[in-house]
PDB file of C-alpha atoms and ligand atoms in Angstrom:
ATOM      1  CA  MET R   1      57.911  89.751 138.155  1.00 72.00           C
ATOM      2  CA  ALA R   2      56.829  92.053 140.985  1.00 84.00           C
ATOM      3  CA  ILE R   3      54.004  94.542 140.595  1.00 90.00           C
ATOM      4  CA  GLN R   4      54.893  97.448 138.299  1.00 93.00           C
ATOM      5  CA  LEU R   5      53.526 100.790 139.460  1.00 98.00           C
ATOM      6  CA  LYS R   6      52.983 103.235 136.592  1.00 98.00           C
ATOM      7  CA  SER R   7      53.911 106.931 136.537  1.00 98.00           C
ATOM      8  CA  PRO R   8      51.378 109.527 135.354  1.00 98.00           C
ATOM      9  CA  ALA R   9      53.188 109.645 132.006  1.00 98.00           C
ATOM     10  CA  GLU R  10      52.882 105.866 131.645  1.00 98.00           C
ATOM     11  CA  ILE R  11      49.200 105.988 132.617  1.00 98.00           C
ATOM     12  CA  ALA R  12      48.718 108.529 129.812  1.00 98.00           C
ATOM     13  CA  LYS R  13      50.139 105.968 127.342  1.00 98.00           C
ATOM     14  CA  LEU R  14      47.801 103.335 128.746  1.00 99.00           C
ATOM     15  CA  ARG R  15      44.927 105.775 128.358  1.00 98.00           C
ATOM     16  CA  ALA R  16      45.806 106.279 124.695  1.00 98.00           C
ATOM     17  CA  VAL R  17      45.830 102.607 123.782  1.00 99.00           C
ATOM     18  CA  ASN R  18      42.670 101.972 125.822  1.00 99.00           C
ATOM     19  CA  LEU R  19      40.902 104.706 123.856  1.00 98.00           C
ATOM     20  CA  ILE R  20      41.754 102.738 120.688  1.00 98.00           C
ATOM     21  CA  VAL R  21      40.351  99.577 122.317  1.00 99.00           C
ATOM     22  CA  ALA R  22      37.147 101.462 123.209  1.00 99.00           C
ATOM     23  CA  ASP R  23      36.830 102.829 119.686  1.00 98.00           C
ATOM     24  CA  VAL R  24      37.106  99.310 118.231  1.00 98.00           C
ATOM     25  CA  LEU R  25      34.523  97.964 120.671  1.00 99.00           C
ATOM     26  CA  ASP R  26      32.201 100.855 119.752  1.00 98.00           C
ATOM     27  CA  ALA R  27      32.577  99.964 116.050  1.00 98.00           C
ATOM     28  CA  LEU R  28      31.869  96.280 116.766  1.00 99.00           C
ATOM     29  CA  GLU R  29      28.848  97.124 118.889  1.00 98.00           C
ATOM     30  CA  ALA R  30      27.452  99.305 116.071  1.00 98.00           C
ATOM     31  CA  ALA R  31      28.064  96.583 113.490  1.00 98.00           C
ATOM     32  CA  ALA R  32      26.765  93.534 115.384  1.00 98.00           C
ATOM     33  CA  ARG R  33      23.379  92.399 114.141  1.00 98.00           C
ATOM     34  CA  PRO R  34      21.564  89.180 113.257  1.00 98.00           C
ATOM     35  CA  GLY R  35      23.071  87.517 110.181  1.00 98.00           C
ATOM     36  CA  LEU R  36      26.623  88.697 110.785  1.00 98.00           C
ATOM     37  CA  SER R  37      29.190  86.042 111.671  1.00 99.00           C
ATOM     38  CA  THR R  38      31.621  86.419 114.531  1.00 99.00           C
ATOM     39  CA  TRP R  39      34.401  86.146 111.916  1.00 99.00           C
ATOM     40  CA  ASP R  40      32.962  89.249 110.210  1.00 98.00           C
ATOM     41  CA  LEU R  41      33.389  91.067 113.538  1.00 99.00           C
ATOM     42  CA  ASN R  42      36.980  89.868 113.786  1.00 99.00           C
ATOM     43  CA  GLU R  43      37.635  91.385 110.326  1.00 98.00           C
ATOM     44  CA  ILE R  44      36.103  94.714 111.358  1.00 98.00           C
ATOM     45  CA  ALA R  45      38.310  94.744 114.481  1.00 98.00           C
ATOM     46  CA  ALA R  46      41.420  93.865 112.470  1.00 98.00           C
ATOM     47  CA  GLN R  47      40.729  96.659 109.978  1.00 98.00           C
ATOM     48  CA  ARG R  48      40.157  99.278 112.717  1.00 98.00           C
ATOM     49  CA  LEU R  49      43.327  98.158 114.476  1.00 98.00           C
ATOM     50  CA  LYS R  50      45.274  98.806 111.276  1.00 98.00           C
ATOM     51  CA  HIS R  51      43.618 102.239 110.915  1.00 98.00           C
ATOM     52  CA  HIS R  52      44.921 103.070 114.382  1.00 98.00           C
ATOM     53  CA  LYS R  53      48.387 101.664 113.579  1.00 98.00           C
ATOM     54  CA  ALA R  54      48.108  99.467 116.607  1.00 98.00           C
ATOM     55  CA  ASP R  55      48.785  95.750 117.133  1.00 98.00           C
ATOM     56  CA  SER R  56      46.607  92.992 118.454  1.00 99.00           C
ATOM     57  CA  ALA R  57      47.227  91.831 121.982  1.00 99.00           C
ATOM     58  CA  PHE R  58      45.389  88.535 121.342  1.00 99.00           C
ATOM     59  CA  LEU R  59      46.567  87.264 117.947  1.00 98.00           C
ATOM     60  CA  GLY R  60      49.264  84.700 118.549  1.00 98.00           C
ATOM     61  CA  TYR R  61      48.960  84.934 122.354  1.00 98.00           C
ATOM     62  CA  HIS R  62      49.649  81.306 123.378  1.00 98.00           C
ATOM     63  CA  GLY R  63      48.629  80.520 119.810  1.00 98.00           C
ATOM     64  CA  TYR R  64      45.280  82.324 119.929  1.00 98.00           C
ATOM     65  CA  PRO R  65      44.112  82.579 116.252  1.00 98.00           C
ATOM     66  CA  ALA R  66      42.166  85.899 116.120  1.00 99.00           C
ATOM     67  CA  VAL R  67      42.270  89.563 117.234  1.00 99.00           C
ATOM     68  CA  LEU R  68      38.971  89.301 119.050  1.00 99.00           C
ATOM     69  CA  CYS R  69      37.144  86.963 121.436  1.00 99.00           C
ATOM     70  CA  THR R  70      33.456  86.497 120.609  1.00 99.00           C
ATOM     71  CA  SER R  71      31.511  84.603 123.272  1.00 99.00           C
ATOM     72  CA  VAL R  72      27.868  83.924 122.554  1.00 99.00           C
ATOM     73  CA  ASN R  73      25.246  82.983 125.182  1.00 99.00           C
ATOM     74  CA  GLU R  74      26.627  80.097 127.304  1.00 98.00           C
ATOM     75  CA  VAL R  75      30.174  80.822 126.111  1.00 99.00           C
ATOM     76  CA  VAL R  76      31.841  82.544 129.075  1.00 99.00           C
ATOM     77  CA  VAL R  77      35.033  83.841 127.456  1.00 98.00           C
ATOM     78  CA  HIS R  78      37.608  83.133 124.730  1.00 98.00           C
ATOM     79  CA  GLY R  79      35.116  82.196 122.020  1.00 99.00           C
ATOM     80  CA  ILE R  80      37.038  82.079 118.712  1.00 99.00           C
ATOM     81  CA  PRO R  81      35.482  84.067 115.850  1.00 99.00           C
ATOM     82  CA  ARG R  82      34.163  81.733 113.132  1.00 98.00           C
ATOM     83  CA  LYS R  83      32.409  82.063 109.783  1.00 98.00           C
ATOM     84  CA  ASP R  84      29.887  79.419 110.871  1.00 98.00           C
ATOM     85  CA  VAL R  85      28.944  81.217 114.071  1.00 98.00           C
ATOM     86  CA  VAL R  86      26.240  83.533 112.795  1.00 99.00           C
ATOM     87  CA  LEU R  87      24.567  85.957 115.207  1.00 99.00           C
ATOM     88  CA  LYS R  88      20.856  85.646 115.660  1.00 98.00           C
ATOM     89  CA  GLU R  89      18.136  87.714 117.256  1.00 98.00           C
ATOM     90  CA  GLY R  90      18.046  87.106 121.028  1.00 98.00           C
ATOM     91  CA  ASP R  91      21.732  86.213 121.416  1.00 99.00           C
ATOM     92  CA  ILE R  92      23.981  87.924 123.905  1.00 99.00           C
ATOM     93  CA  LEU R  93      27.549  88.435 122.659  1.00 99.00           C
ATOM     94  CA  SER R  94      30.650  89.213 124.692  1.00 98.00           C
ATOM     95  CA  ILE R  95      33.263  91.018 122.631  1.00 99.00           C
ATOM     96  CA  ASP R  96      36.719  91.110 124.217  1.00 99.00           C
ATOM     97  CA  PHE R  97      39.474  93.090 122.560  1.00 99.00           C
ATOM     98  CA  GLY R  98      43.064  93.967 123.396  1.00 99.00           C
ATOM     99  CA  ALA R  99      45.696  96.065 121.599  1.00 99.00           C
ATOM    100  CA  PHE R 100      49.250  97.385 121.857  1.00 99.00           C
ATOM    101  CA  LYS R 101      50.313 100.905 120.901  1.00 98.00           C
ATOM    102  CA  ASP R 102      53.767 102.352 121.618  1.00 98.00           C
ATOM    103  CA  GLY R 103      54.565  99.332 123.776  1.00 98.00           C
ATOM    104  CA  TRP R 104      51.540  99.659 126.057  1.00 98.00           C
ATOM    105  CA  CYS R 105      48.543  97.345 126.287  1.00 99.00           C
ATOM    106  CA  GLY R 106      44.821  98.026 126.531  1.00 99.00           C
ATOM    107  CA  ASP R 107      42.146  95.429 127.282  1.00 99.00           C
ATOM    108  CA  SER R 108      38.381  95.729 127.537  1.00 99.00           C
ATOM    109  CA  ALA R 109      35.218  93.677 126.984  1.00 99.00           C
ATOM    110  CA  ARG R 110      31.495  94.194 126.950  1.00 98.00           C
ATOM    111  CA  THR R 111      28.438  92.012 126.464  1.00 99.00           C
ATOM    112  CA  ILE R 112      25.815  93.302 124.010  1.00 99.00           C
ATOM    113  CA  PRO R 113      22.336  92.185 122.984  1.00 99.00           C
ATOM    114  CA  ILE R 114      21.708  91.075 119.406  1.00 98.00           C
ATOM    115  CA  GLY R 115      18.361  92.547 118.518  1.00 98.00           C
ATOM    116  CA  THR R 116      15.741  92.014 121.203  1.00 98.00           C
ATOM    117  CA  VAL R 117      16.762  89.645 123.961  1.00 98.00           C
ATOM    118  CA  LYS R 118      14.884  87.980 126.805  1.00 98.00           C
ATOM    119  CA  PRO R 119      14.420  89.999 130.002  1.00 98.00           C
ATOM    120  CA  GLU R 120      16.578  87.485 131.898  1.00 98.00           C
ATOM    121  CA  ALA R 121      19.451  88.073 129.459  1.00 99.00           C
ATOM    122  CA  THR R 122      19.118  91.867 129.889  1.00 99.00           C
ATOM    123  CA  ALA R 123      19.061  91.458 133.697  1.00 99.00           C
ATOM    124  CA  LEU R 124      22.216  89.310 133.609  1.00 99.00           C
ATOM    125  CA  MET R 125      24.074  91.838 131.445  1.00 99.00           C
ATOM    126  CA  ASN R 126      22.976  94.735 133.639  1.00 99.00           C
ATOM    127  CA  ALA R 127      24.026  92.982 136.835  1.00 99.00           C
ATOM    128  CA  THR R 128      27.433  92.060 135.366  1.00 99.00           C
ATOM    129  CA  ARG R 129      28.035  95.619 134.166  1.00 99.00           C
ATOM    130  CA  GLU R 130      27.086  96.937 137.620  1.00 99.00           C
ATOM    131  CA  ALA R 131      29.244  94.304 139.353  1.00 99.00           C
ATOM    132  CA  LEU R 132      32.209  95.689 137.354  1.00 99.00           C
ATOM    133  CA  GLU R 133      31.288  99.237 138.392  1.00 99.00           C
ATOM    134  CA  ARG R 134      31.290  98.125 142.058  1.00 99.00           C
ATOM    135  CA  GLY R 135      34.714  96.603 141.543  1.00 99.00           C
ATOM    136  CA  ILE R 136      35.976  99.793 139.924  1.00 99.00           C
ATOM    137  CA  ALA R 137      34.663 101.869 142.809  1.00 99.00           C
ATOM    138  CA  ALA R 138      36.818  99.765 145.176  1.00 98.00           C
ATOM    139  CA  CYS R 139      39.970 100.808 143.271  1.00 98.00           C
ATOM    140  CA  VAL R 140      41.147 103.407 145.739  1.00 98.00           C
ATOM    141  CA  PRO R 141      44.606 103.594 147.364  1.00 98.00           C
ATOM    142  CA  GLY R 142      44.540 102.034 150.808  1.00 97.00           C
ATOM    143  CA  ASN R 143      41.895  99.490 149.910  1.00 98.00           C
ATOM    144  CA  ARG R 144      42.986  95.885 149.434  1.00 98.00           C
ATOM    145  CA  LEU R 145      42.777  93.539 146.472  1.00 98.00           C
ATOM    146  CA  GLY R 146      40.074  91.496 148.199  1.00 98.00           C
ATOM    147  CA  ASP R 147      37.873  94.609 148.339  1.00 98.00           C
ATOM    148  CA  ILE R 148      37.618  94.557 144.531  1.00 99.00           C
ATOM    149  CA  GLY R 149      36.649  90.859 144.399  1.00 98.00           C
ATOM    150  CA  HIS R 150      34.300  91.202 147.290  1.00 98.00           C
ATOM    151  CA  ALA R 151      32.507  94.156 145.704  1.00 99.00           C
ATOM    152  CA  VAL R 152      32.040  92.215 142.443  1.00 99.00           C
ATOM    153  CA  GLN R 153      31.017  88.930 144.057  1.00 99.00           C
ATOM    154  CA  SER R 154      28.648  90.347 146.639  1.00 98.00           C
ATOM    155  CA  TYR R 155      26.748  92.352 144.025  1.00 99.00           C
ATOM    156  CA  ALA R 156      26.510  89.449 141.577  1.00 99.00           C
ATOM    157  CA  GLU R 157      25.488  86.927 144.188  1.00 99.00           C
ATOM    158  CA  SER R 158      22.937  89.204 145.830  1.00 98.00           C
ATOM    159  CA  ASN R 159      21.228  89.305 142.444  1.00 98.00           C
ATOM    160  CA  GLY R 160      21.078  85.505 142.344  1.00 98.00           C
ATOM    161  CA  TYR R 161      24.026  84.949 139.989  1.00 99.00           C
ATOM    162  CA  SER R 162      27.384  83.250 140.344  1.00 98.00           C
ATOM    163  CA  VAL R 163      30.871  84.497 139.508  1.00 98.00           C
ATOM    164  CA  VAL R 164      33.382  82.417 137.562  1.00 98.00           C
ATOM    165  CA  ARG R 165      36.495  81.407 139.552  1.00 98.00           C
ATOM    166  CA  GLN R 166      38.563  79.746 136.829  1.00 98.00           C
ATOM    167  CA  PHE R 167      39.431  83.029 135.107  1.00 98.00           C
ATOM    168  CA  VAL R 168      40.458  86.252 136.790  1.00 98.00           C
ATOM    169  CA  GLY R 169      41.395  89.856 135.979  1.00 98.00           C
ATOM    170  CA  HIS R 170      44.974  90.967 135.960  1.00 98.00           C
ATOM    171  CA  GLY R 171      47.494  93.772 136.176  1.00 98.00           C
ATOM    172  CA  ILE R 172      48.164  95.374 132.815  1.00 98.00           C
ATOM    173  CA  GLY R 173      50.880  97.590 131.377  1.00 98.00           C
ATOM    174  CA  ARG R 174      53.719  96.788 128.970  1.00 98.00           C
ATOM    175  CA  ALA R 175      52.348  93.205 129.047  1.00 98.00           C
ATOM    176  CA  MET R 176      48.671  92.212 128.811  1.00 98.00           C
ATOM    177  CA  HIS R 177      48.933  90.017 131.880  1.00 98.00           C
ATOM    178  CA  GLU R 178      50.922  91.388 134.776  1.00 98.00           C
ATOM    179  CA  GLU R 179      50.743  90.775 138.476  1.00 98.00           C
ATOM    180  CA  PRO R 180      48.548  90.770 140.461  1.00 98.00           C
ATOM    181  CA  HIS R 181      45.763  88.342 139.695  1.00 98.00           C
ATOM    182  CA  VAL R 182      42.478  90.186 140.223  1.00 98.00           C
ATOM    183  CA  PRO R 183      39.820  87.653 141.212  1.00 98.00           C
ATOM    184  CA  ASN R 184      36.133  88.473 140.932  1.00 98.00           C
ATOM    185  CA  TYR R 185      35.578  87.020 144.415  1.00 98.00           C
ATOM    186  CA  GLY R 186      37.240  87.555 147.711  1.00 98.00           C
ATOM    187  CA  ASP R 187      37.099  88.882 151.216  1.00 98.00           C
ATOM    188  CA  ALA R 188      36.849  92.547 152.082  1.00 98.00           C
ATOM    189  CA  GLY R 189      39.969  93.860 153.777  1.00 98.00           C
ATOM    190  CA  LYS R 190      42.121  90.937 152.640  1.00 98.00           C
ATOM    191  CA  GLY R 191      44.993  90.731 150.176  1.00 98.00           C
ATOM    192  CA  ARG R 192      47.618  93.171 149.085  1.00 97.00           C
ATOM    193  CA  ARG R 193      47.141  96.874 149.529  1.00 97.00           C
ATOM    194  CA  LEU R 194      46.210  98.908 146.427  1.00 98.00           C
ATOM    195  CA  SER R 195      48.534 101.816 145.713  1.00 98.00           C
ATOM    196  CA  ALA R 196      48.433 104.725 143.307  1.00 98.00           C
ATOM    197  CA  GLY R 197      50.032 103.681 140.023  1.00 98.00           C
ATOM    198  CA  LEU R 198      48.653 100.159 140.004  1.00 98.00           C
ATOM    199  CA  VAL R 199      46.717  99.506 136.779  1.00 98.00           C
ATOM    200  CA  VAL R 200      44.373  96.516 136.659  1.00 98.00           C
ATOM    201  CA  ALA R 201      41.980  94.914 134.186  1.00 99.00           C
ATOM    202  CA  ILE R 202      38.889  93.928 136.120  1.00 99.00           C
ATOM    203  CA  GLU R 203      36.754  91.428 134.212  1.00 98.00           C
ATOM    204  CA  PRO R 204      33.811  89.778 135.927  1.00 99.00           C
ATOM    205  CA  MET R 205      32.319  86.741 134.209  1.00 99.00           C
ATOM    206  CA  VAL R 206      28.865  86.189 135.713  1.00 99.00           C
ATOM    207  CA  ASN R 207      26.701  83.131 135.139  1.00 99.00           C
ATOM    208  CA  ALA R 208      22.928  82.835 135.417  1.00 99.00           C
ATOM    209  CA  GLY R 209      23.426  79.317 136.815  1.00 98.00           C
ATOM    210  CA  GLY R 210      26.377  77.718 138.599  1.00 98.00           C
ATOM    211  CA  PRO R 211      29.947  79.101 138.531  1.00 98.00           C
ATOM    212  CA  ASP R 212      31.632  76.145 136.852  1.00 98.00           C
ATOM    213  CA  VAL R 213      33.187  76.467 133.460  1.00 98.00           C
ATOM    214  CA  VAL R 214      34.504  73.850 130.991  1.00 98.00           C
ATOM    215  CA  VAL R 215      36.897  74.464 128.111  1.00 98.00           C
ATOM    216  CA  LYS R 216      36.009  72.898 124.763  1.00 98.00           C
ATOM    217  CA  GLU R 217      38.299  70.687 122.658  1.00 98.00           C
ATOM    218  CA  ASP R 218      39.634  73.726 120.762  1.00 98.00           C
ATOM    219  CA  GLY R 219      41.512  74.576 123.974  1.00 98.00           C
ATOM    220  CA  TRP R 220      39.959  78.084 124.197  1.00 98.00           C
ATOM    221  CA  THR R 221      36.175  78.238 124.199  1.00 98.00           C
ATOM    222  CA  ALA R 222      35.022  78.320 127.833  1.00 99.00           C
ATOM    223  CA  ILE R 223      31.358  77.478 128.407  1.00 99.00           C
ATOM    224  CA  THR R 224      29.183  77.203 131.483  1.00 99.00           C
ATOM    225  CA  ARG R 225      29.104  73.612 132.738  1.00 98.00           C
ATOM    226  CA  ASP R 226      25.315  73.809 133.144  1.00 98.00           C
ATOM    227  CA  GLY R 227      24.698  75.539 129.823  1.00 98.00           C
ATOM    228  CA  SER R 228      23.370  78.680 131.515  1.00 98.00           C
ATOM    229  CA  LEU R 229      23.877  82.162 130.036  1.00 98.00           C
ATOM    230  CA  SER R 230      27.011  84.077 130.915  1.00 99.00           C
ATOM    231  CA  ALA R 231      27.998  87.742 130.633  1.00 99.00           C
ATOM    232  CA  HIS R 232      31.417  89.389 130.735  1.00 99.00           C
ATOM    233  CA  PHE R 233      32.509  93.011 131.068  1.00 99.00           C
ATOM    234  CA  GLU R 234      36.064  94.337 131.403  1.00 99.00           C
ATOM    235  CA  HIS R 235      37.743  97.667 131.935  1.00 99.00           C
ATOM    236  CA  SER R 236      41.346  98.656 132.395  1.00 99.00           C
ATOM    237  CA  VAL R 237      41.487 100.892 135.476  1.00 99.00           C
ATOM    238  CA  ALA R 238      44.258 103.058 136.946  1.00 99.00           C
ATOM    239  CA  ILE R 239      44.333 103.471 140.719  1.00 98.00           C
ATOM    240  CA  THR R 240      45.292 107.071 141.443  1.00 98.00           C
ATOM    241  CA  ASP R 241      45.328 109.403 144.439  1.00 98.00           C
ATOM    242  CA  ALA R 242      42.244 110.970 142.862  1.00 98.00           C
ATOM    243  CA  GLY R 243      40.485 107.560 142.819  1.00 98.00           C
ATOM    244  CA  PRO R 244      39.816 105.084 140.016  1.00 98.00           C
ATOM    245  CA  VAL R 245      40.370 106.239 136.441  1.00 98.00           C
ATOM    246  CA  VAL R 246      38.671 104.014 133.873  1.00 99.00           C
ATOM    247  CA  LEU R 247      41.155 104.053 130.983  1.00 99.00           C
ATOM    248  CA  SER R 248      38.978 102.077 128.546  1.00 98.00           C
ATOM    249  CA  ARG R 249      35.900 104.331 128.771  1.00 98.00           C
ATOM    250  CA  ILE R 250      35.640 107.197 126.259  1.00 94.00           C
TER     251      ILE R 250
HETATM  252  N1  MF3 Q   1      40.668  89.820 128.151  1.00 77.45           N
HETATM  253  C1  MF3 Q   1      41.188  88.491 128.070  1.00 77.45           C
HETATM  254  C2  MF3 Q   1      42.293  88.357 129.079  1.00 77.45           C
HETATM  255  O1  MF3 Q   1      42.584  89.271 129.716  1.00 77.45           O
HETATM  256  C3  MF3 Q   1      41.547  88.172 126.722  1.00 77.45           C
HETATM  257  C4  MF3 Q   1      42.690  87.220 126.449  1.00 77.45           C
HETATM  258  S1  MF3 Q   1      42.280  86.328 125.120  1.00 77.45           S
HETATM  259  C5  MF3 Q   1      43.683  85.753 124.403  1.00 77.45           C
HETATM  260  O2  MF3 Q   1      42.827  87.334 129.321  1.00 77.45           O
HETATM  261  F1  MF3 Q   1      43.341  85.367 123.227  1.00 77.45           F
HETATM  262  F2  MF3 Q   1      44.580  86.672 124.337  1.00 77.45           F
HETATM  263  F3  MF3 Q   1      44.138  84.788 125.115  1.00 77.45           F
HETATM  264 CO1   CO Q   2      41.747  90.857 130.344  1.00 77.45          CO
END
C-alpha cells in the first residue's frame, strides 16, 4: 500500500493513542526496579491498557505472546516478558509498547536504568536518546527519508557506537507498520521526500559493539551478535508544516 498522509484530524487521533502509550511507559518506568520480573511489567502494562479502554498493538501480532517487549542489556529488541527474567541492579531495560484506540495506533519505546548502572551504560542510553532526537529534528517537509537515517547514524557513530540494520522504523497510522521503512542509517539528501501528514515511528537501536544482531530460537528475542549492550528509543512523530510533532511525548 502506498504512503498514507494523515489529515490534522487524523493526527489528533494518533496523538490521543500515543498519549496512552506514553502514560503506560511512564507507569512501567516508575514500577521497574530490581527484583521485579519482566512478566510483572507486562501485567502492569496490560492493566493500564484496560484502564484506558485501549487494545494492544503487539499481542497476537505475528503470534507475539505479550503486550510489551522487554529487552535487557544485550537484548536489542523484541524480548518477551518472562517470570524468570528478574531485573537486577545495573541492568538496562528497553520497554517497547504499542496500542490501538479508535482504530489508530501508537508506538514508543525507551531504555531505562535499573538502579545504578555503569557509566558506559548511561552513555549508551544518552547517545541513543540523542540520536533519536537528531532523527526527529530531520522530520521537516522537504527533507528526504535519508536525512532521518543519516542524522541518527552520524550521531551514534560519531560517539563510537553502531546502529542496527536488521530492524528499522516505519510509517504508522491505522496499522502499526505502514510504508515507508525508516532506517536508522542512510545518506543525507537521498530517498523519498518527506511531506506534511506523514507520520513515522523512528526507533534507533544502538549497540556498544558491532551492529550485527541474531534472533534466538524463540523467533523473537534479538541480541547483539558480540554480546555487547544495546539501547533502543522510539517515538511516533508527525511531520507537519510547523515541523516535527512528537506524538508520544507528554
Ligand atoms: N516497536 C516495535 C515495532 O515497531 C514493536 C513490535 S513488537 C511486536 O516493530 F511484538 F509487535 F512484534
Ligand atoms: Co515501532
